[in-house]
Tab-separated table of N, CA and C in Angstrom:
chain	number	residue	atom	x	y	z
A	25	GLN	N	12.139	58.897	38.915
A	25	GLN	CA	11.300	57.935	38.213
A	25	GLN	C	11.794	56.523	38.487
A	26	GLN	N	10.837	55.680	38.515
A	26	GLN	CA	11.177	54.285	38.813
A	26	GLN	C	11.245	53.501	37.501
A	27	GLN	N	12.325	52.731	37.333
A	27	GLN	CA	12.506	51.927	36.136
A	27	GLN	C	11.524	50.749	36.150
A	28	PRO	N	10.933	50.411	34.996
A	28	PRO	CA	10.053	49.229	35.000
A	28	PRO	C	10.898	47.967	35.222
A	29	GLN	N	10.318	47.072	35.942
A	29	GLN	CA	11.040	45.842	36.265
A	29	GLN	C	11.040	44.927	35.036
A	30	ARG	N	12.220	44.518	34.644
A	30	ARG	CA	12.341	43.746	33.412
A	30	ARG	C	12.263	42.245	33.643
A	31	TYR	N	12.634	41.789	34.762
A	31	TYR	CA	12.659	40.356	35.020
A	31	TYR	C	11.714	40.039	36.147
A	32	ALA	N	11.123	38.862	36.071
A	32	ALA	CA	10.218	38.443	37.140
A	32	ALA	C	11.034	38.082	38.367
A	33	THR	N	10.481	38.359	39.517
A	33	THR	CA	11.183	38.003	40.755
A	33	THR	C	11.089	36.512	40.951
A	34	PRO	N	12.138	35.884	41.443
A	34	PRO	CA	12.096	34.428	41.638
A	34	PRO	C	11.044	34.062	42.681
A	35	GLN	N	10.316	33.034	42.342
A	35	GLN	CA	9.282	32.548	43.260
A	35	GLN	C	9.881	31.440	44.119
A	36	PRO	N	9.500	31.403	45.375
A	36	PRO	CA	9.996	30.302	46.208
A	36	PRO	C	9.401	28.986	45.724
A	37	PRO	N	10.161	27.903	45.817
A	37	PRO	CA	9.645	26.615	45.344
A	37	PRO	C	8.411	26.216	46.153
A	38	GLN	N	7.424	25.726	45.444
A	38	GLN	CA	6.194	25.314	46.115
A	38	GLN	C	6.327	23.847	46.489
A	39	PRO	N	5.814	23.507	47.639
A	39	PRO	CA	5.910	22.091	48.046
A	39	PRO	C	5.087	21.223	47.095
A	40	GLN	N	5.693	20.115	46.697
A	40	GLN	CA	4.994	19.215	45.785
A	40	GLN	C	4.138	18.263	46.592
A	41	GLN	N	2.960	18.039	46.067
A	41	GLN	CA	2.085	17.081	46.734
A	41	GLN	C	2.481	15.689	46.273
A	42	PRO	N	2.446	14.748	47.161
A	42	PRO	CA	2.813	13.380	46.756
A	42	PRO	C	1.820	12.870	45.721
A	43	GLN	N	2.363	12.135	44.752
A	43	GLN	CA	1.499	11.588	43.712
A	43	GLN	C	0.733	10.399	44.267
A	44	ARG	N	-0.508	10.383	43.907
A	44	ARG	CA	-1.342	9.259	44.363
A	44	ARG	C	-1.673	8.411	43.138
A	45	TYR	N	-1.515	7.154	43.315
A	45	TYR	CA	-1.789	6.222	42.229
A	45	TYR	C	-3.132	5.551	42.460
A	46	ALA	N	-3.790	5.254	41.347
A	46	ALA	CA	-5.073	4.566	41.449
A	46	ALA	C	-4.825	3.125	41.889
A	47	PRO	N	-5.774	2.558	42.589
A	47	PRO	CA	-5.588	1.153	42.997
A	47	PRO	C	-5.529	0.266	41.751
A	48	PRO	N	-4.808	-0.826	41.826
A	48	PRO	CA	-4.681	-1.687	40.654
A	48	PRO	C	-6.054	-2.190	40.206
A	49	ALA	N	-6.215	-2.272	38.888
A	49	ALA	CA	-7.490	-2.735	38.338
A	49	ALA	C	-7.635	-4.228	38.589
A	50	PRO	N	-8.860	-4.662	38.746
A	50	PRO	CA	-9.039	-6.114	38.944
A	50	PRO	C	-8.623	-6.868	37.679
A	51	PRO	N	-8.080	-8.050	37.837
A	51	PRO	CA	-7.626	-8.794	36.651
A	51	PRO	C	-8.807	-9.132	35.739
A	52	GLU	N	-8.529	-9.101	34.421
A	52	GLU	CA	-9.573	-9.429	33.457
A	52	GLU	C	-9.830	-10.929	33.473
A	53	PRO	N	-11.058	-11.297	33.180
A	53	PRO	CA	-11.334	-12.742	33.165
A	53	PRO	C	-10.580	-13.421	32.021
A	54	GLN	N	-10.186	-14.632	32.255
A	54	GLN	CA	-9.415	-15.378	31.255
A	54	GLN	C	-10.288	-15.699	30.046
A	55	ARG	N	-9.751	-15.425	28.852
A	55	ARG	CA	-10.451	-15.781	27.622
A	55	ARG	C	-10.076	-17.212	27.259
A	56	PRO	N	-11.000	-17.862	26.593
A	56	PRO	CA	-10.626	-19.226	26.159
A	56	PRO	C	-9.559	-19.136	25.066
A	57	ALA	N	-8.637	-20.075	25.082
A	57	ALA	CA	-7.532	-20.056	24.116
A	57	ALA	C	-8.080	-20.278	22.709
A	58	ARG	N	-7.523	-19.518	21.760
A	58	ARG	CA	-7.945	-19.675	20.370
A	58	ARG	C	-7.353	-20.937	19.778
A	59	GLU	N	-8.076	-21.438	18.798
A	59	GLU	CA	-7.520	-22.578	18.072
A	59	GLU	C	-6.477	-22.026	17.103
A	60	PRO	N	-5.415	-22.747	16.859
A	60	PRO	CA	-4.401	-22.236	15.935
A	60	PRO	C	-4.988	-22.102	14.524
A	61	ARG	N	-4.528	-21.061	13.842
A	61	ARG	CA	-5.017	-20.812	12.488
A	61	ARG	C	-4.406	-21.798	11.506
A	62	ALA	N	-5.124	-21.976	10.421
A	62	ALA	CA	-4.595	-22.824	9.347
A	62	ALA	C	-3.469	-22.050	8.657
A	63	PRO	N	-2.461	-22.717	8.144
A	63	PRO	CA	-1.377	-22.002	7.469
A	63	PRO	C	-1.918	-21.257	6.246
A	64	ARG	N	-1.276	-20.121	5.958
A	64	ARG	CA	-1.718	-19.291	4.829
A	64	ARG	C	-1.490	-20.015	3.517
A	65	GLN	N	-2.424	-19.790	2.601
A	65	GLN	CA	-2.266	-20.367	1.269
A	65	GLN	C	-1.222	-19.560	0.503
A	66	ARG	N	-0.289	-20.226	-0.077
A	66	ARG	CA	0.730	-19.535	-0.851
A	66	ARG	C	0.201	-19.238	-2.247
A	67	GLY	N	0.723	-18.143	-2.832
A	67	GLY	CA	0.316	-17.773	-4.181
A	67	GLY	C	0.885	-18.734	-5.204
A	68	ALA	N	0.477	-18.560	-6.442
A	68	ALA	CA	0.960	-19.426	-7.511
A	68	ALA	C	2.442	-19.191	-7.777
A	69	ASN	N	2.909	-17.951	-7.555
A	69	ASN	CA	4.310	-17.642	-7.779
A	69	ASN	C	5.052	-17.739	-6.447
A	70	PRO	N	5.871	-18.763	-6.249
A	70	PRO	CA	6.535	-18.914	-4.948
A	70	PRO	C	7.672	-17.923	-4.723
A	71	MET	N	8.148	-17.274	-5.788
A	71	MET	CA	9.272	-16.363	-5.640
A	71	MET	C	8.752	-14.925	-5.594
A	72	LYS	N	8.895	-14.271	-4.470
A	72	LYS	CA	8.455	-12.885	-4.301
A	72	LYS	C	9.652	-11.989	-4.522
A	73	ILE	N	9.535	-11.075	-5.476
A	73	ILE	CA	10.628	-10.167	-5.784
A	73	ILE	C	10.268	-8.801	-5.231
A	74	PRO	N	11.006	-8.302	-4.229
A	74	PRO	CA	10.679	-6.984	-3.675
A	74	PRO	C	10.859	-5.891	-4.720
A	75	GLY	N	9.935	-4.958	-4.741
A	75	GLY	CA	10.024	-3.828	-5.647
A	75	GLY	C	9.514	-4.111	-7.039
A	76	LEU	N	9.023	-5.309	-7.293
A	76	LEU	CA	8.563	-5.636	-8.639
A	76	LEU	C	7.322	-4.836	-9.003
A	77	GLY	N	6.479	-4.532	-8.025
A	77	GLY	CA	5.287	-3.739	-8.302
A	77	GLY	C	5.658	-2.355	-8.790
A	78	CYS	N	6.665	-1.757	-8.179
A	78	CYS	CA	7.132	-0.433	-8.593
A	78	CYS	C	7.735	-0.508	-9.984
A	79	LEU	N	8.500	-1.522	-10.257
A	79	LEU	CA	9.124	-1.675	-11.564
A	79	LEU	C	8.071	-1.824	-12.654
A	80	LYS	N	7.044	-2.657	-12.374
A	80	LYS	CA	5.987	-2.823	-13.361
A	80	LYS	C	5.248	-1.515	-13.581
A	81	GLY	N	5.013	-0.759	-12.513
A	81	GLY	CA	4.331	0.525	-12.651
A	81	GLY	C	5.145	1.508	-13.474
A	82	CYS	N	6.455	1.551	-13.243
A	82	CYS	CA	7.318	2.463	-14.007
A	82	CYS	C	7.368	2.065	-15.480
A	83	LEU	N	7.505	0.774	-15.748
A	83	LEU	CA	7.560	0.324	-17.139
A	83	LEU	C	6.233	0.584	-17.844
A	84	PHE	N	5.141	0.357	-17.159
A	84	PHE	CA	3.826	0.613	-17.738
A	84	PHE	C	3.663	2.102	-18.052
A	85	THR	N	4.134	2.961	-17.149
A	85	THR	CA	4.062	4.408	-17.378
A	85	THR	C	4.892	4.806	-18.597
A	86	ILE	N	6.082	4.224	-18.743
A	86	ILE	CA	6.932	4.529	-19.890
A	86	ILE	C	6.257	4.085	-21.183
A	87	VAL	N	5.651	2.898	-21.184
A	87	VAL	CA	4.958	2.417	-22.378
A	87	VAL	C	3.805	3.352	-22.733
A	88	ILE	N	3.032	3.775	-21.735
A	88	ILE	CA	1.917	4.692	-21.989
A	88	ILE	C	2.433	6.010	-22.570
A	89	LEU	N	3.525	6.552	-22.017
A	89	LEU	CA	4.073	7.808	-22.531
A	89	LEU	C	4.558	7.669	-23.973
A	90	VAL	N	5.170	6.543	-24.317
A	90	VAL	CA	5.638	6.331	-25.687
A	90	VAL	C	4.451	6.240	-26.636
A	91	VAL	N	3.421	5.499	-26.233
A	91	VAL	CA	2.240	5.363	-27.099
A	91	VAL	C	1.555	6.711	-27.290
A	92	VAL	N	1.411	7.479	-26.213
A	92	VAL	CA	0.768	8.789	-26.324
A	92	VAL	C	1.603	9.728	-27.196
A	93	SER	N	2.926	9.714	-27.019
A	93	SER	CA	3.755	10.599	-27.840
A	93	SER	C	3.698	10.201	-29.307
A	94	TRP	N	3.636	8.888	-29.598
A	94	TRP	CA	3.509	8.448	-30.989
A	94	TRP	C	2.184	8.906	-31.577
A	95	LEU	N	1.087	8.791	-30.792
A	95	LEU	CA	-0.217	9.242	-31.274
A	95	LEU	C	-0.214	10.745	-31.546
A	96	VAL	N	0.420	11.508	-30.664
A	96	VAL	CA	0.504	12.960	-30.877
A	96	VAL	C	1.303	13.250	-32.142
A	97	TRP	N	2.391	12.524	-32.360
A	97	TRP	CA	3.235	12.743	-33.537
A	97	TRP	C	2.461	12.429	-34.819
A	98	GLU	N	1.685	11.352	-34.794
A	98	GLU	CA	0.996	10.923	-36.004
A	98	GLU	C	-0.300	11.683	-36.257
A	99	LEU	N	-1.022	12.060	-35.207
A	99	LEU	CA	-2.370	12.598	-35.373
A	99	LEU	C	-2.452	14.116	-35.270
A	100	THR	N	-1.345	14.784	-35.030
A	100	THR	CA	-1.343	16.241	-34.975
A	100	THR	C	-0.353	16.756	-36.012
A	101	PRO	N	-0.412	18.020	-36.328
A	101	PRO	CA	0.546	18.562	-37.302
A	101	PRO	C	1.928	18.836	-36.697
A	102	LEU	N	2.302	18.138	-35.651
A	102	LEU	CA	3.575	18.383	-34.976
A	102	LEU	C	4.761	18.147	-35.909
A	103	GLN	N	4.721	17.054	-36.683
A	103	GLN	CA	5.877	16.785	-37.561
A	103	GLN	C	5.977	17.812	-38.678
A	104	ASP	N	4.854	18.408	-39.076
A	104	ASP	CA	4.917	19.495	-40.058
A	104	ASP	C	5.502	20.754	-39.436
A	105	TRP	N	5.181	21.009	-38.176
A	105	TRP	CA	5.715	22.191	-37.492
A	105	TRP	C	7.228	22.083	-37.340
A	106	ILE	N	7.698	20.881	-37.001
A	106	ILE	CA	9.142	20.689	-36.855
A	106	ILE	C	9.803	20.716	-38.233
A	107	GLY	N	9.085	20.221	-39.249
A	107	GLY	CA	9.557	20.342	-40.619
A	107	GLY	C	10.598	19.342	-41.026
A	108	THR	N	10.679	18.195	-40.371
A	108	THR	CA	11.698	17.226	-40.755
A	108	THR	C	11.181	16.249	-41.788
A	109	GLY	N	9.881	15.940	-41.749
A	109	GLY	CA	9.327	14.962	-42.669
A	109	GLY	C	9.712	13.544	-42.336
A	110	LYS	N	10.330	13.327	-41.190
A	110	LYS	CA	10.739	11.982	-40.775
A	110	LYS	C	9.601	11.310	-40.017
A	111	GLY	N	9.678	10.001	-39.944
A	111	GLY	CA	8.729	9.241	-39.140
A	111	GLY	C	9.065	9.376	-37.662
A	112	TYR	N	8.179	8.836	-36.846
A	112	TYR	CA	8.334	8.969	-35.395
A	112	TYR	C	9.643	8.353	-34.903
A	113	TRP	N	9.906	7.095	-35.268
A	113	TRP	CA	11.099	6.416	-34.751
A	113	TRP	C	12.372	7.018	-35.345
A	114	ASP	N	12.316	7.425	-36.612
A	114	ASP	CA	13.497	8.061	-37.212
A	114	ASP	C	13.837	9.359	-36.488
A	115	GLN	N	12.808	10.137	-36.174
A	115	GLN	CA	13.035	11.396	-35.475
A	115	GLN	C	13.573	11.155	-34.064
A	116	LEU	N	13.002	10.156	-33.365
A	116	LEU	CA	13.490	9.851	-32.008
A	116	LEU	C	14.940	9.404	-32.015
A	117	THR	N	15.306	8.528	-32.948
A	117	THR	CA	16.704	8.077	-32.990
A	117	THR	C	17.633	9.224	-33.371
A	118	ASP	N	17.160	10.128	-34.236
A	118	ASP	CA	17.969	11.298	-34.590
A	118	ASP	C	18.199	12.181	-33.368
A	119	TRP	N	17.115	12.446	-32.615
A	119	TRP	CA	17.252	13.257	-31.401
A	119	TRP	C	18.145	12.568	-30.367
A	120	ALA	N	17.991	11.250	-30.215
A	120	ALA	CA	18.822	10.530	-29.245
A	120	ALA	C	20.294	10.611	-29.644
A	121	GLY	N	20.574	10.507	-30.960
A	121	GLY	CA	21.957	10.632	-31.427
A	121	GLY	C	22.529	12.009	-31.161
A	122	LYS	N	21.704	13.054	-31.357
A	122	LYS	CA	22.180	14.415	-31.084
A	122	LYS	C	22.477	14.614	-29.603
A	123	VAL	N	21.576	14.119	-28.752
A	123	VAL	CA	21.795	14.253	-27.300
A	123	VAL	C	23.045	13.487	-26.888
A	124	GLY	N	23.213	12.287	-27.446
A	124	GLY	CA	24.424	11.520	-27.154
A	124	GLY	C	25.679	12.254	-27.608
A	125	GLY	N	25.613	12.910	-28.772
A	125	GLY	CA	26.756	13.695	-29.243
A	125	GLY	C	27.063	14.862	-28.323
A	126	TRP	N	26.010	15.532	-27.842
A	126	TRP	CA	26.222	16.648	-26.890
A	126	TRP	C	26.880	16.147	-25.613
A	127	ILE	N	26.439	14.997	-25.146
A	127	ILE	CA	27.018	14.449	-23.908
A	127	ILE	C	28.481	14.097	-24.122
A	128	ASN	N	28.788	13.498	-25.286
A	128	ASN	CA	30.195	13.169	-25.594
A	128	ASN	C	31.040	14.428	-25.703
A	129	ASP	N	30.475	15.470	-26.317
A	129	ASP	CA	31.207	16.731	-26.424
A	129	ASP	C	31.469	17.334	-25.064
A	130	LEU	N	30.502	17.262	-24.181
A	130	LEU	CA	30.702	17.802	-22.841
A	130	LEU	C	31.753	17.007	-22.079
A	131	GLY	N	31.712	15.689	-22.209
A	131	GLY	CA	32.677	14.851	-21.519
A	131	GLY	C	34.074	14.988	-22.093
A	132	GLY	N	34.180	15.153	-23.402
A	132	GLY	CA	35.486	15.259	-24.043
A	132	GLY	C	36.155	16.601	-23.805
A	133	SER	N	35.369	17.681	-23.700
A	133	SER	CA	35.974	19.007	-23.537
A	133	SER	C	36.492	19.224	-22.124
A	134	SER	N	35.988	18.491	-21.163
A	134	SER	CA	36.460	18.694	-19.788
A	134	SER	C	37.831	18.046	-19.568
A	135	GLY	N	38.231	17.115	-20.441
A	135	GLY	CA	39.522	16.450	-20.268
A	135	GLY	C	40.678	17.262	-20.786
A	136	ASN	N	40.457	18.317	-21.534
A	136	ASN	CA	41.551	19.118	-22.110
A	136	ASN	C	42.200	19.984	-21.103
């Protein structure tokens, strides 16, 4: 039995045909020179702060989230479900204090 051939037999290199280039294109006709533009009008604020648009967008998003969360706290039975009877800001400061305490506990226990 004859074994199937696993590899292709090498092909002899084929002669390459010389590359032919197209003749150069005729030069384009000269356009009349443009008149120089007037200088751009500057905005009312001469100081441009990079990234300010992103900062304003982030701050606006945070304000919207705070307002929406306050509306949810006041207009839904959420504070009754939690059962604290505290106002929105009192509850937020209480939660922030607890989270801060947890962070301090985590930081303090790693030093022992």
